[in-house]
Structure formats: structure tokens, C-alpha cells
mmCIF file of C-alpha atoms and ligand atoms in Angstrom:
data_model
loop_
_atom_site.group_PDB
_atom_site.id
_atom_site.type_symbol
_atom_site.label_atom_id
_atom_site.label_comp_id
_atom_site.label_asym_id
_atom_site.label_seq_id
_atom_site.Cartn_x
_atom_site.Cartn_y
_atom_site.Cartn_z
ATOM 1 C CA MET A 175 21.153 26.094 -11.104
ATOM 2 C CA ASN A 176 18.438 23.724 -11.050
ATOM 3 C CA GLU A 177 16.841 22.334 -7.988
ATOM 4 C CA PRO A 178 17.374 18.639 -7.659
ATOM 5 C CA THR A 179 14.399 16.379 -8.461
ATOM 6 C CA LYS A 180 12.956 15.399 -4.957
ATOM 7 C CA ILE A 181 11.881 11.680 -4.340
ATOM 8 C CA LEU A 182 9.541 10.318 -1.505
ATOM 9 C CA LEU A 183 10.292 6.824 -0.889
ATOM 10 C CA ILE A 184 7.946 5.153 1.071
ATOM 11 C CA TYR A 185 8.205 1.625 2.439
ATOM 12 C CA THR A 186 4.967 -0.341 3.369
ATOM 13 C CA GLY A 187 6.528 -3.800 3.616
ATOM 14 C CA GLY A 188 6.492 -6.782 1.395
ATOM 15 C CA THR A 189 9.440 -9.099 0.353
ATOM 16 C CA ILE A 190 11.578 -6.395 -0.855
ATOM 17 C CA GLY A 191 12.550 -5.796 2.858
ATOM 18 C CA MET A 192 12.086 -8.964 4.237
ATOM 19 C CA ILE A 193 14.730 -11.563 5.770
ATOM 20 C CA LYS A 194 14.456 -15.363 6.879
ATOM 21 C CA ASP A 195 13.827 -15.745 10.372
ATOM 22 C CA PRO A 196 16.347 -18.057 11.562
ATOM 23 C CA VAL A 197 14.157 -19.917 14.123
ATOM 24 C CA THR A 198 10.693 -20.117 11.840
ATOM 25 C CA ASN A 199 12.407 -20.305 8.241
ATOM 26 C CA SER A 200 9.634 -17.772 7.238
ATOM 27 C CA LEU A 201 10.237 -14.245 5.517
ATOM 28 C CA LYS A 202 9.386 -11.529 7.597
ATOM 29 C CA ALA A 203 9.880 -7.897 7.578
ATOM 30 C CA PHE A 204 12.777 -6.186 8.626
ATOM 31 C CA ASN A 205 14.231 -2.383 9.580
ATOM 32 C CA PHE A 206 14.138 0.043 6.893
ATOM 33 C CA ASP A 207 17.492 1.493 7.272
ATOM 34 C CA GLN A 208 18.829 -2.186 6.938
ATOM 35 C CA LEU A 209 16.988 -2.194 3.382
ATOM 36 C CA LEU A 210 18.580 1.030 2.348
ATOM 37 C CA SER A 211 22.006 0.075 3.639
ATOM 38 C CA ASN A 212 21.678 -2.834 0.877
ATOM 39 C CA ILE A 213 21.200 -0.588 -2.266
ATOM 40 C CA PRO A 214 24.443 1.966 -2.090
ATOM 41 C CA GLU A 215 23.743 2.705 -5.755
ATOM 42 C CA LEU A 216 20.935 4.779 -4.465
ATOM 43 C CA LYS A 217 23.533 7.366 -3.634
ATOM 44 C CA LEU A 218 24.869 7.244 -7.333
ATOM 45 C CA LEU A 219 21.310 8.851 -8.545
ATOM 46 C CA SER A 220 21.031 12.475 -8.911
ATOM 47 C CA HIS A 221 18.085 12.739 -7.460
ATOM 48 C CA GLU A 222 17.588 13.797 -3.709
ATOM 49 C CA ILE A 223 15.883 10.814 -2.127
ATOM 50 C CA HIS A 224 14.036 10.880 1.127
ATOM 51 C CA THR A 225 12.604 8.008 2.876
ATOM 52 C CA LEU A 226 9.435 7.013 5.298
ATOM 53 C CA SER A 227 8.517 3.792 6.527
ATOM 54 C CA PHE A 228 5.222 2.323 7.981
ATOM 55 C CA GLU A 229 5.400 2.165 11.495
ATOM 56 C CA ASP A 230 4.832 -1.413 11.143
ATOM 57 C CA PRO A 231 6.010 -2.627 7.715
ATOM 58 C CA LYS A 232 4.060 -5.620 6.548
ATOM 59 C CA ASP A 233 3.101 -8.369 4.302
ATOM 60 C CA SER A 234 0.921 -6.840 1.547
ATOM 61 C CA SER A 235 -1.623 -10.080 2.382
ATOM 62 C CA ASP A 236 -2.290 -7.965 5.803
ATOM 63 C CA PHE A 237 -3.300 -4.807 3.946
ATOM 64 C CA ASN A 238 -6.755 -3.270 4.431
ATOM 65 C CA CYS A 239 -8.554 0.064 3.762
ATOM 66 C CA GLU A 240 -6.833 1.694 6.843
ATOM 67 C CA ASP A 241 -3.432 1.276 5.389
ATOM 68 C CA TYR A 242 -4.729 2.652 2.028
ATOM 69 C CA ILE A 243 -6.007 5.688 3.772
ATOM 70 C CA ASN A 244 -2.866 6.130 5.656
ATOM 71 C CA LEU A 245 -0.896 5.675 2.321
ATOM 72 C CA ALA A 246 -2.990 8.308 0.668
ATOM 73 C CA THR A 247 -2.486 10.605 3.555
ATOM 74 C CA ILE A 248 1.306 10.199 3.555
ATOM 75 C CA ILE A 249 1.003 11.388 -0.058
ATOM 76 C CA GLU A 250 -1.050 14.192 0.557
ATOM 77 C CA THR A 251 1.089 15.420 3.367
ATOM 78 C CA ASN A 252 4.133 15.232 1.074
ATOM 79 C CA TYR A 253 2.625 16.298 -2.139
ATOM 80 C CA GLU A 254 3.955 19.870 -2.262
ATOM 81 C CA ILE A 255 7.292 19.126 -1.266
ATOM 82 C CA TYR A 256 8.527 16.129 -3.774
ATOM 83 C CA ASP A 257 8.202 15.919 -7.536
ATOM 84 C CA GLY A 258 7.195 12.162 -7.326
ATOM 85 C CA PHE A 259 6.368 8.862 -5.070
ATOM 86 C CA VAL A 260 7.704 5.640 -5.048
ATOM 87 C CA VAL A 261 5.970 3.254 -2.911
ATOM 88 C CA LEU A 262 7.435 0.006 -1.947
ATOM 89 C CA HIS A 263 4.870 -2.840 -1.618
ATOM 90 C CA GLY A 264 4.292 -6.447 -1.258
ATOM 91 C CA SER A 265 3.456 -7.876 -4.799
ATOM 92 C CA ASP A 266 0.419 -9.862 -3.660
ATOM 93 C CA THR A 267 -1.951 -7.243 -3.131
ATOM 94 C CA MET A 268 0.225 -4.561 -4.937
ATOM 95 C CA SER A 269 -2.483 -4.173 -7.964
ATOM 96 C CA TYR A 270 -5.418 -3.845 -5.358
ATOM 97 C CA THR A 271 -3.670 -1.133 -3.306
ATOM 98 C CA ALA A 272 -2.303 0.918 -6.395
ATOM 99 C CA SER A 273 -5.726 0.831 -8.099
ATOM 100 C CA ALA A 274 -7.445 1.824 -4.860
ATOM 101 C CA ILE A 275 -4.654 4.787 -4.389
ATOM 102 C CA SER A 276 -5.459 5.538 -8.193
ATOM 103 C CA PHE A 277 -9.093 6.401 -7.464
ATOM 104 C CA MET A 278 -8.409 7.889 -3.990
ATOM 105 C CA LEU A 279 -5.944 10.588 -5.604
ATOM 106 C CA GLU A 280 -7.937 12.892 -8.031
ATOM 107 C CA ASN A 281 -6.215 15.464 -10.097
ATOM 108 C CA LEU A 282 -2.723 13.957 -9.735
ATOM 109 C CA THR A 283 -0.100 15.199 -11.698
ATOM 110 C CA LYS A 284 3.010 13.911 -9.993
ATOM 111 C CA PRO A 285 4.165 10.072 -10.561
ATOM 112 C CA VAL A 286 3.305 7.692 -7.700
ATOM 113 C CA ILE A 287 5.342 4.472 -8.764
ATOM 114 C CA PHE A 288 4.451 1.232 -7.002
ATOM 115 C CA THR A 289 7.099 -1.526 -6.777
ATOM 116 C CA GLY A 290 8.431 -4.423 -5.066
ATOM 117 C CA SER A 291 10.173 -7.463 -5.610
ATOM 118 C CA GLN A 292 10.029 -11.458 -5.878
ATOM 119 C CA LEU A 293 13.169 -11.944 -4.014
ATOM 120 C CA PRO A 294 14.287 -9.772 -0.934
ATOM 121 C CA ILE A 295 17.010 -7.105 -1.517
ATOM 122 C CA GLY A 296 19.593 -8.874 0.351
ATOM 123 C CA ASP A 297 19.367 -11.813 -1.585
ATOM 124 C CA LEU A 298 21.972 -12.329 -4.373
ATOM 125 C CA ARG A 299 19.714 -12.932 -7.293
ATOM 126 C CA THR A 300 17.220 -10.191 -6.218
ATOM 127 C CA ASP A 301 15.129 -8.435 -8.472
ATOM 128 C CA ALA A 302 14.425 -5.680 -6.314
ATOM 129 C CA LYS A 303 17.460 -3.288 -7.004
ATOM 130 C CA GLU A 304 16.580 -2.827 -10.682
ATOM 131 C CA ASN A 305 13.068 -2.568 -9.765
ATOM 132 C CA LEU A 306 13.638 -0.055 -7.173
ATOM 133 C CA ILE A 307 16.396 2.092 -9.017
ATOM 134 C CA THR A 308 14.596 2.213 -12.110
ATOM 135 C CA SER A 309 11.145 3.326 -10.279
ATOM 136 C CA ILE A 310 13.129 6.348 -8.863
ATOM 137 C CA GLN A 311 14.240 7.196 -12.225
ATOM 138 C CA ILE A 312 10.855 6.958 -13.659
ATOM 139 C CA ALA A 313 9.612 9.169 -10.902
ATOM 140 C CA GLY A 314 12.163 11.532 -11.521
ATOM 141 C CA LEU A 315 11.339 11.893 -15.507
ATOM 142 C CA LYS A 316 10.418 15.286 -16.693
ATOM 143 C CA ASN A 317 8.524 16.951 -19.674
ATOM 144 C CA GLU A 318 10.079 20.112 -19.571
ATOM 145 C CA THR A 319 8.946 21.531 -16.222
ATOM 146 C CA LYS A 320 6.415 19.102 -15.483
ATOM 147 C CA SER A 321 6.264 15.262 -14.237
ATOM 148 C CA LEU A 322 6.367 12.950 -17.295
ATOM 149 C CA ILE A 323 4.230 10.527 -15.346
ATOM 150 C CA GLN A 324 0.982 12.069 -13.883
ATOM 151 C CA GLU A 325 -0.576 9.061 -12.582
ATOM 152 C CA VAL A 326 -0.175 6.076 -10.485
ATOM 153 C CA GLY A 327 2.064 3.243 -12.065
ATOM 154 C CA LEU A 328 3.312 -0.018 -10.996
ATOM 155 C CA TYR A 329 6.839 -0.695 -12.257
ATOM 156 C CA PHE A 330 8.045 -4.556 -12.337
ATOM 157 C CA GLU A 331 10.824 -6.382 -14.162
ATOM 158 C CA TYR A 332 11.591 -3.644 -16.680
ATOM 159 C CA LYS A 333 7.923 -2.478 -17.476
ATOM 160 C CA LEU A 334 5.798 0.789 -16.085
ATOM 161 C CA TYR A 335 2.211 -0.160 -16.441
ATOM 162 C CA ARG A 336 -0.875 1.828 -15.485
ATOM 163 C CA ALA A 337 -1.344 0.315 -12.061
ATOM 164 C CA ASN A 338 -5.045 0.155 -12.221
ATOM 165 C CA ARG A 339 -4.869 -2.065 -15.379
ATOM 166 C CA THR A 340 -2.608 -4.648 -13.618
ATOM 167 C CA THR A 341 -2.918 -8.123 -12.061
ATOM 168 C CA LYS A 342 -0.362 -9.932 -10.322
ATOM 169 C CA ILE A 343 -0.259 -13.119 -12.491
ATOM 170 C CA ASN A 344 2.773 -15.159 -11.459
ATOM 171 C CA ALA A 345 4.021 -16.095 -7.820
ATOM 172 C CA GLU A 346 7.274 -17.609 -9.110
ATOM 173 C CA HIS A 347 8.509 -15.359 -12.248
ATOM 174 C CA PHE A 348 10.360 -12.000 -11.976
ATOM 175 C CA GLU A 349 7.811 -11.037 -14.499
ATOM 176 C CA ALA A 350 5.116 -11.272 -12.080
ATOM 177 C CA PHE A 351 2.724 -8.715 -13.611
ATOM 178 C CA ALA A 352 0.451 -8.321 -16.652
ATOM 179 C CA SER A 353 -1.787 -5.704 -18.014
ATOM 180 C CA LEU A 354 -3.570 -7.524 -20.682
ATOM 181 C CA ASN A 355 -6.069 -4.645 -21.632
ATOM 182 C CA PHE A 356 -3.599 -1.675 -21.615
ATOM 183 C CA PRO A 357 0.061 -1.466 -23.152
ATOM 184 C CA ALA A 358 3.247 -0.750 -20.967
ATOM 185 C CA MET A 359 3.707 3.139 -20.384
ATOM 186 C CA ILE A 360 7.567 2.457 -20.476
ATOM 187 C CA GLU A 361 9.704 -0.425 -21.245
ATOM 188 C CA SER A 362 13.301 -0.428 -19.884
ATOM 189 C CA GLY A 363 16.216 -1.303 -21.826
ATOM 190 C CA VAL A 364 19.348 0.167 -22.487
ATOM 191 C CA ASN A 365 17.106 3.198 -22.948
ATOM 192 C CA LEU A 366 13.783 3.928 -20.877
ATOM 193 C CA ASN A 367 11.399 3.538 -24.439
ATOM 194 C CA ILE A 368 8.465 5.591 -23.338
ATOM 195 C CA ASN A 369 5.020 4.949 -24.971
ATOM 196 C CA TYR A 370 3.806 8.814 -25.024
ATOM 197 C CA SER A 371 0.440 8.110 -26.777
ATOM 198 C CA CYS A 372 -0.469 6.266 -23.548
ATOM 199 C CA LEU A 373 0.363 8.721 -20.908
ATOM 200 C CA ILE A 374 -2.132 10.824 -19.134
ATOM 201 C CA HIS A 375 -1.822 14.445 -19.353
ATOM 202 C CA SER A 376 -3.492 15.994 -16.417
ATOM 203 C CA LYS A 377 -4.687 19.696 -16.047
ATOM 204 C CA ALA A 378 -2.878 21.222 -13.348
ATOM 205 C CA ARG A 379 -5.685 21.238 -10.690
ATOM 206 C CA LYS A 380 -5.408 20.954 -6.686
ATOM 207 C CA LEU A 381 -4.834 17.203 -5.774
ATOM 208 C CA LYS A 382 -8.039 16.120 -3.851
ATOM 209 C CA VAL A 383 -7.690 12.951 -1.438
ATOM 210 C CA HIS A 384 -10.777 10.889 -1.258
ATOM 211 C CA LYS A 385 -10.272 9.262 2.329
ATOM 212 C CA GLN A 386 -13.567 7.445 2.509
ATOM 213 C CA LEU A 387 -13.556 3.746 1.581
ATOM 214 C CA ASP A 388 -16.551 0.993 1.893
ATOM 215 C CA ASN A 389 -15.138 -2.501 2.184
ATOM 216 C CA ASN A 390 -18.699 -3.729 2.402
ATOM 217 C CA ILE A 391 -18.047 -5.446 -0.835
ATOM 218 C CA ILE A 392 -17.905 -9.051 -1.972
ATOM 219 C CA ILE A 393 -16.252 -10.965 -5.121
ATOM 220 C CA ILE A 394 -18.348 -13.785 -6.506
ATOM 221 C CA LYS A 395 -16.804 -15.862 -8.975
ATOM 222 C CA VAL A 396 -19.380 -18.071 -11.293
ATOM 223 C CA PHE A 397 -18.318 -21.533 -12.011
ATOM 224 C CA PRO A 398 -20.580 -23.991 -13.850
ATOM 225 C CA GLY A 399 -21.679 -25.931 -10.702
ATOM 226 C CA LEU A 400 -22.823 -22.956 -8.927
ATOM 227 C CA ASN A 401 -26.111 -23.741 -7.288
ATOM 228 C CA GLU A 402 -28.941 -21.510 -6.305
ATOM 229 C CA ALA A 403 -28.428 -21.906 -2.240
ATOM 230 C CA THR A 404 -24.787 -20.966 -2.424
ATOM 231 C CA PHE A 405 -25.404 -17.922 -4.941
ATOM 232 C CA SER A 406 -28.400 -16.611 -2.836
ATOM 233 C CA HIS A 407 -26.251 -16.869 0.186
ATOM 234 C CA LEU A 408 -23.561 -15.112 -0.893
ATOM 235 C CA ILE A 409 -25.738 -12.279 -2.757
ATOM 236 C CA ASN A 410 -27.671 -12.012 0.604
ATOM 237 C CA THR A 411 -24.724 -11.506 2.731
ATOM 238 C CA PRO A 412 -25.573 -9.218 5.470
ATOM 239 C CA ASN A 413 -24.738 -5.426 4.955
ATOM 240 C CA ILE A 414 -23.192 -6.097 1.427
ATOM 241 C CA LYS A 415 -23.508 -2.939 -0.641
ATOM 242 C CA GLY A 416 -21.584 -3.770 -3.746
ATOM 243 C CA ILE A 417 -20.657 -7.144 -5.579
ATOM 244 C CA ILE A 418 -18.034 -7.875 -8.202
ATOM 245 C CA LEU A 419 -19.669 -10.710 -10.088
ATOM 246 C CA GLU A 420 -16.888 -12.312 -12.095
ATOM 247 C CA THR A 421 -18.531 -13.891 -15.068
ATOM 248 C CA PHE A 422 -17.496 -16.259 -18.145
ATOM 249 C CA GLY A 423 -15.959 -14.831 -21.234
ATOM 250 C CA SER A 424 -17.279 -11.436 -22.547
ATOM 251 C CA GLY A 425 -19.573 -11.326 -19.325
ATOM 252 C CA ASN A 426 -21.751 -14.480 -19.648
ATOM 253 C CA THR A 427 -23.703 -16.333 -16.985
ATOM 254 C CA LYS A 428 -26.245 -19.099 -16.427
ATOM 255 C CA THR A 429 -29.645 -17.904 -17.537
ATOM 256 C CA GLU A 430 -31.517 -19.880 -15.268
ATOM 257 C CA ASP A 431 -34.302 -18.197 -13.342
ATOM 258 C CA TRP A 432 -33.580 -18.704 -9.948
ATOM 259 C CA PHE A 433 -30.087 -16.846 -11.018
ATOM 260 C CA LEU A 434 -31.428 -14.190 -12.815
ATOM 261 C CA ASP A 435 -34.154 -13.671 -9.737
ATOM 262 C CA THR A 436 -31.559 -13.356 -7.113
ATOM 263 C CA ILE A 437 -29.651 -10.665 -9.262
ATOM 264 C CA ARG A 438 -32.541 -8.702 -9.987
ATOM 265 C CA LYS A 439 -33.916 -8.907 -6.415
ATOM 266 C CA ALA A 440 -30.340 -7.936 -5.064
ATOM 267 C CA ILE A 441 -30.534 -4.870 -7.500
ATOM 268 C CA ARG A 442 -33.952 -3.787 -6.362
ATOM 269 C CA LYS A 443 -32.687 -3.655 -2.973
ATOM 270 C CA GLY A 444 -30.251 -1.253 -3.968
ATOM 271 C CA ILE A 445 -27.080 -3.596 -4.340
ATOM 272 C CA HIS A 446 -24.597 -2.382 -6.987
ATOM 273 C CA ILE A 447 -23.657 -5.382 -8.498
ATOM 274 C CA VAL A 448 -20.697 -5.248 -11.737
ATOM 275 C CA ASN A 449 -20.063 -7.578 -14.318
ATOM 276 C CA ILE A 450 -16.339 -8.286 -14.782
ATOM 277 C CA THR A 451 -15.110 -10.835 -17.162
ATOM 278 C CA GLN A 452 -12.670 -13.877 -15.128
ATOM 279 C CA CYS A 453 -10.570 -14.023 -18.412
ATOM 280 C CA SER A 454 -7.351 -12.147 -17.679
ATOM 281 C CA GLY A 455 -7.717 -10.176 -20.903
ATOM 282 C CA GLY A 456 -10.544 -8.748 -23.056
ATOM 283 C CA SER A 457 -13.882 -7.086 -22.251
ATOM 284 C CA VAL A 458 -17.500 -7.823 -20.968
ATOM 285 C CA GLU A 459 -19.683 -7.131 -23.976
ATOM 286 C CA MET A 460 -23.149 -7.447 -22.515
ATOM 287 C CA GLY A 461 -25.858 -8.361 -25.202
ATOM 288 C CA LYS A 462 -23.327 -10.024 -27.433
ATOM 289 C CA TYR A 463 -24.454 -13.586 -26.340
ATOM 290 C CA ALA A 464 -28.213 -14.294 -25.016
ATOM 291 C CA THR A 465 -26.285 -15.243 -21.883
ATOM 292 C CA SER A 466 -25.382 -11.797 -21.176
ATOM 293 C CA LYS A 467 -28.627 -10.046 -22.382
ATOM 294 C CA HIS A 468 -30.588 -11.004 -19.401
ATOM 295 C CA LEU A 469 -28.043 -9.202 -17.414
ATOM 296 C CA LEU A 470 -28.202 -5.976 -19.387
ATOM 297 C CA GLU A 471 -31.889 -6.093 -18.893
ATOM 298 C CA ALA A 472 -31.471 -6.606 -15.102
ATOM 299 C CA GLY A 473 -29.714 -3.409 -14.606
ATOM 300 C CA ILE A 474 -26.042 -4.920 -13.962
ATOM 301 C CA ILE A 475 -23.131 -2.294 -14.060
ATOM 302 C CA ASP A 476 -21.102 -3.096 -17.201
ATOM 303 C CA GLY A 477 -17.668 -3.148 -16.086
ATOM 304 C CA LYS A 478 -16.417 -3.495 -19.572
ATOM 305 C CA ASP A 479 -12.322 -4.249 -19.480
ATOM 306 C CA MET A 480 -11.571 -3.501 -16.038
ATOM 307 C CA THR A 481 -9.681 -5.629 -13.729
ATOM 308 C CA THR A 482 -11.058 -7.305 -10.504
ATOM 309 C CA GLU A 483 -8.935 -5.387 -8.592
ATOM 310 C CA ALA A 484 -9.877 -1.853 -10.253
ATOM 311 C CA ALA A 485 -13.347 -2.684 -9.583
ATOM 312 C CA VAL A 486 -12.822 -3.606 -6.247
ATOM 313 C CA GLY A 487 -10.978 -0.087 -5.657
ATOM 314 C CA LYS A 488 -13.463 1.668 -7.688
ATOM 315 C CA MET A 489 -16.612 0.232 -5.834
ATOM 316 C CA MET A 490 -14.873 0.995 -2.148
ATOM 317 C CA PHE A 491 -14.250 4.302 -3.710
ATOM 318 C CA LEU A 492 -17.696 5.058 -4.911
ATOM 319 C CA LEU A 493 -19.793 3.483 -2.081
ATOM 320 C CA PRO A 494 -19.263 6.232 0.228
ATOM 321 C CA LYS A 495 -20.672 8.793 -2.042
ATOM 322 C CA LYS A 496 -24.189 7.915 -1.638
ATOM 323 C CA LEU A 497 -24.864 8.261 -5.123
ATOM 324 C CA ASP A 498 -28.180 7.297 -6.673
ATOM 325 C CA LYS A 499 -28.451 3.861 -8.226
ATOM 326 C CA ASN A 500 -28.287 5.194 -11.751
ATOM 327 C CA VAL A 501 -25.506 7.771 -11.266
ATOM 328 C CA PHE A 502 -23.816 5.361 -9.349
ATOM 329 C CA LYS A 503 -24.043 2.938 -12.570
ATOM 330 C CA THR A 504 -23.178 5.620 -14.899
ATOM 331 C CA ILE A 505 -20.078 6.659 -13.171
ATOM 332 C CA PHE A 506 -19.000 3.266 -12.576
ATOM 333 C CA GLU A 507 -19.184 2.674 -16.482
ATOM 334 C CA THR A 508 -16.920 5.859 -16.922
ATOM 335 C CA SER A 509 -13.094 5.903 -17.046
ATOM 336 C CA LEU A 510 -12.092 7.788 -13.963
ATOM 337 C CA ARG A 511 -8.363 7.080 -13.974
ATOM 338 C CA GLY A 512 -8.063 5.522 -17.243
ATOM 339 C CA GLU A 513 -8.724 2.213 -15.644
ATOM 340 C CA MET A 514 -11.356 1.198 -18.477
ATOM 341 C CA LYS A 515 -11.894 1.816 -22.085
HETATM 342 N N1 LIG B 952 4.002 -12.042 0.329
HETATM 343 C C1 LIG B 952 4.742 -10.867 -0.236
HETATM 344 C C2 LIG B 952 4.164 -9.614 -0.025
HETATM 345 O O1 LIG B 952 2.757 -9.351 -1.074
HETATM 346 C C3 LIG B 952 4.848 -11.108 -1.872
HETATM 347 C C4 LIG B 952 5.928 -10.296 -2.469
HETATM 348 O O2 LIG B 952 6.338 -8.943 -1.941
HETATM 349 N N2 LIG B 952 6.475 -10.747 -3.281
HETATM 350 O O3 LIG B 952 3.910 -8.619 0.777
#
């Protein structure tokens, strides 16, 4: 008889496991065992499900690099034992964590599916049950003997996305995430409709976990009134090594001398600056307009169609590798985990 598929469910916090504090009326994390008792349906799945909780589950707004490393270590420690992993995580920063984890886990051949919910699992109208149950089913999907999903995914409201392509777009709707530059890999209806052409097929190699991250980075969103003093202050923030510059449209910015000089000086100082569009969909195309050609000439990194969340994760992951400026740029402009075209 075939061995049952083994899934590790990792609880990190988030609304899915929260309950209203009767005194303050705010949502706060509650005990993981209580969470499981709210989903008797889990017992109906044929998979063998084991659970593990962060010692101190929290709202994802409180997540930091140590939490990413903790999560990656849990996956590494249990990698050989389980066929797949489901990570319960707050939705607010789920795309940031899942993107960072996608870079930290190299040669992944098993699914790591992030999910959560907009309403707590104990709420009558909760979206948590469907999200959780389908995520576990997806984590257990096989293609012959191998896992069907061999990457970090994010499942929410009937869709499985490549995690490092997602962004949280709605604080109210159950459909809280979007992946505008890459199609859903699975759509859940009466059947699970699998978009085979979008899946990553990894070569069987040993998992390598990168546990060094550098958060000396900053996101700067340009806006029409941005002035020299503010821009220069932000770019010259002490210890900053990487900047995610969120630009207009297909990667455009103002062309005034002070703006370009500030960027050129920072690049000369060794700061890595990447151009990411502030539009939710589409791509940076440096050189398409005169208003982006100067950035190309200044040596700014082309973020192409990457999300801000993926660019943040990639920057934190690449900075500790102490790469030469040009090598850093080339690697940043190359898709490592399917995060860009
Ligand atoms: N604040 C919550 C969190 O990200 C939101 C949620 O999970 N829906 O942890």
C-alpha cells in the first residue's frame, strides 16, 4: 500500500487564528489547538497532517527577517520528512514573507503553500476553511511520484498563485490578492483546474537554504511633488545598501538634474538601486520614454515586471552575498524563482 501523503501545517499567526479580545475589542492571536478544533473537516482528508506553531504567533505586520529565517529553518529541518508544507500567515504581509522565502529556498522540489484568511476561522462567514483545506489538498497533489507544485505558492479565494508574483490588493474583499503579471497556477471550482504550462519543474537537487538576509534597504515611491531635500535625505539614509525605487508607469521619473545627480552619486557609492513600477500590473521598460532613458544610463537595475514585495525579498537575499556591482545587477535582472519575465 502507498504511504499517505504527509503535510506539515505551520502556524505563524494572522487573522485566521485570531479571536476578539472581549476587553479591547481588537483581534489577537489565540491558541493553535483551538484553531484546529474549529476545523473538524481536516480529519476527512486522506493526508497525514502534522502541525507546528510559532512559539509566539503574531499579526504579520510584526514580521521581520528573524521570522523569515525561523520559518525557512522549520522547512529545512522537516524537508525530508514531509511531502509538502502549508504556512498559515497573516494576509497583510504574506506576499512579502512568501517572496522572501521563495528566494531563501533554492532547489525546492516540494510545495510550500502560504494561506490565511480575511475573517477568523471561528467566524460563521469565515473564508479560512476553504483556503486552508484546498491549500492542504494542493500541497498533496502529485504528478506520478513527484509533487505537482515545486515552488512557493500563495492560495487565497479559489486561486493558487506563484507567491513572488502576488500583492495584497484589498483589505475588505475575500479576493485579497492579485497576480497581474503571471496567471494563476490553479483555479479551484468543482474541480481543481491546473494551468500546467505555468508550473516550475525543478531538477532533483539538494535543497539549499539561504539564511542570511540584509534589511538595510528602503522603498522610495516617487511622486510629482518630490523635492530635492527629501529625495536626497532618503537616498542618503545611513547604512542603506539597497533602494527599491517605485517609479511611474513603465519606469519613468522626473529628469531634473538634482534628481539624476543624487541617483548617480548613490550608485557610485555602491548602493544598489532597482527600478520597479508603482503600477500594479505591467513592466518597467527603461528607454521606452526619454523620462526613463537617463535612469538606464545611470546604471539603475531593471526590475522589469517584478512586484515591490519580490524586489524587497530579492534585495534582502542578494545583499549579504557581497557581489560585485555589475554581477549584482545581472543577477537581479535574471529570474531566479520565476519572479520576473
Ligand atoms: N492583520 C492581519 C495579519 O496580517 C490581517 C489578516 O491576516 N487578514 O496578520
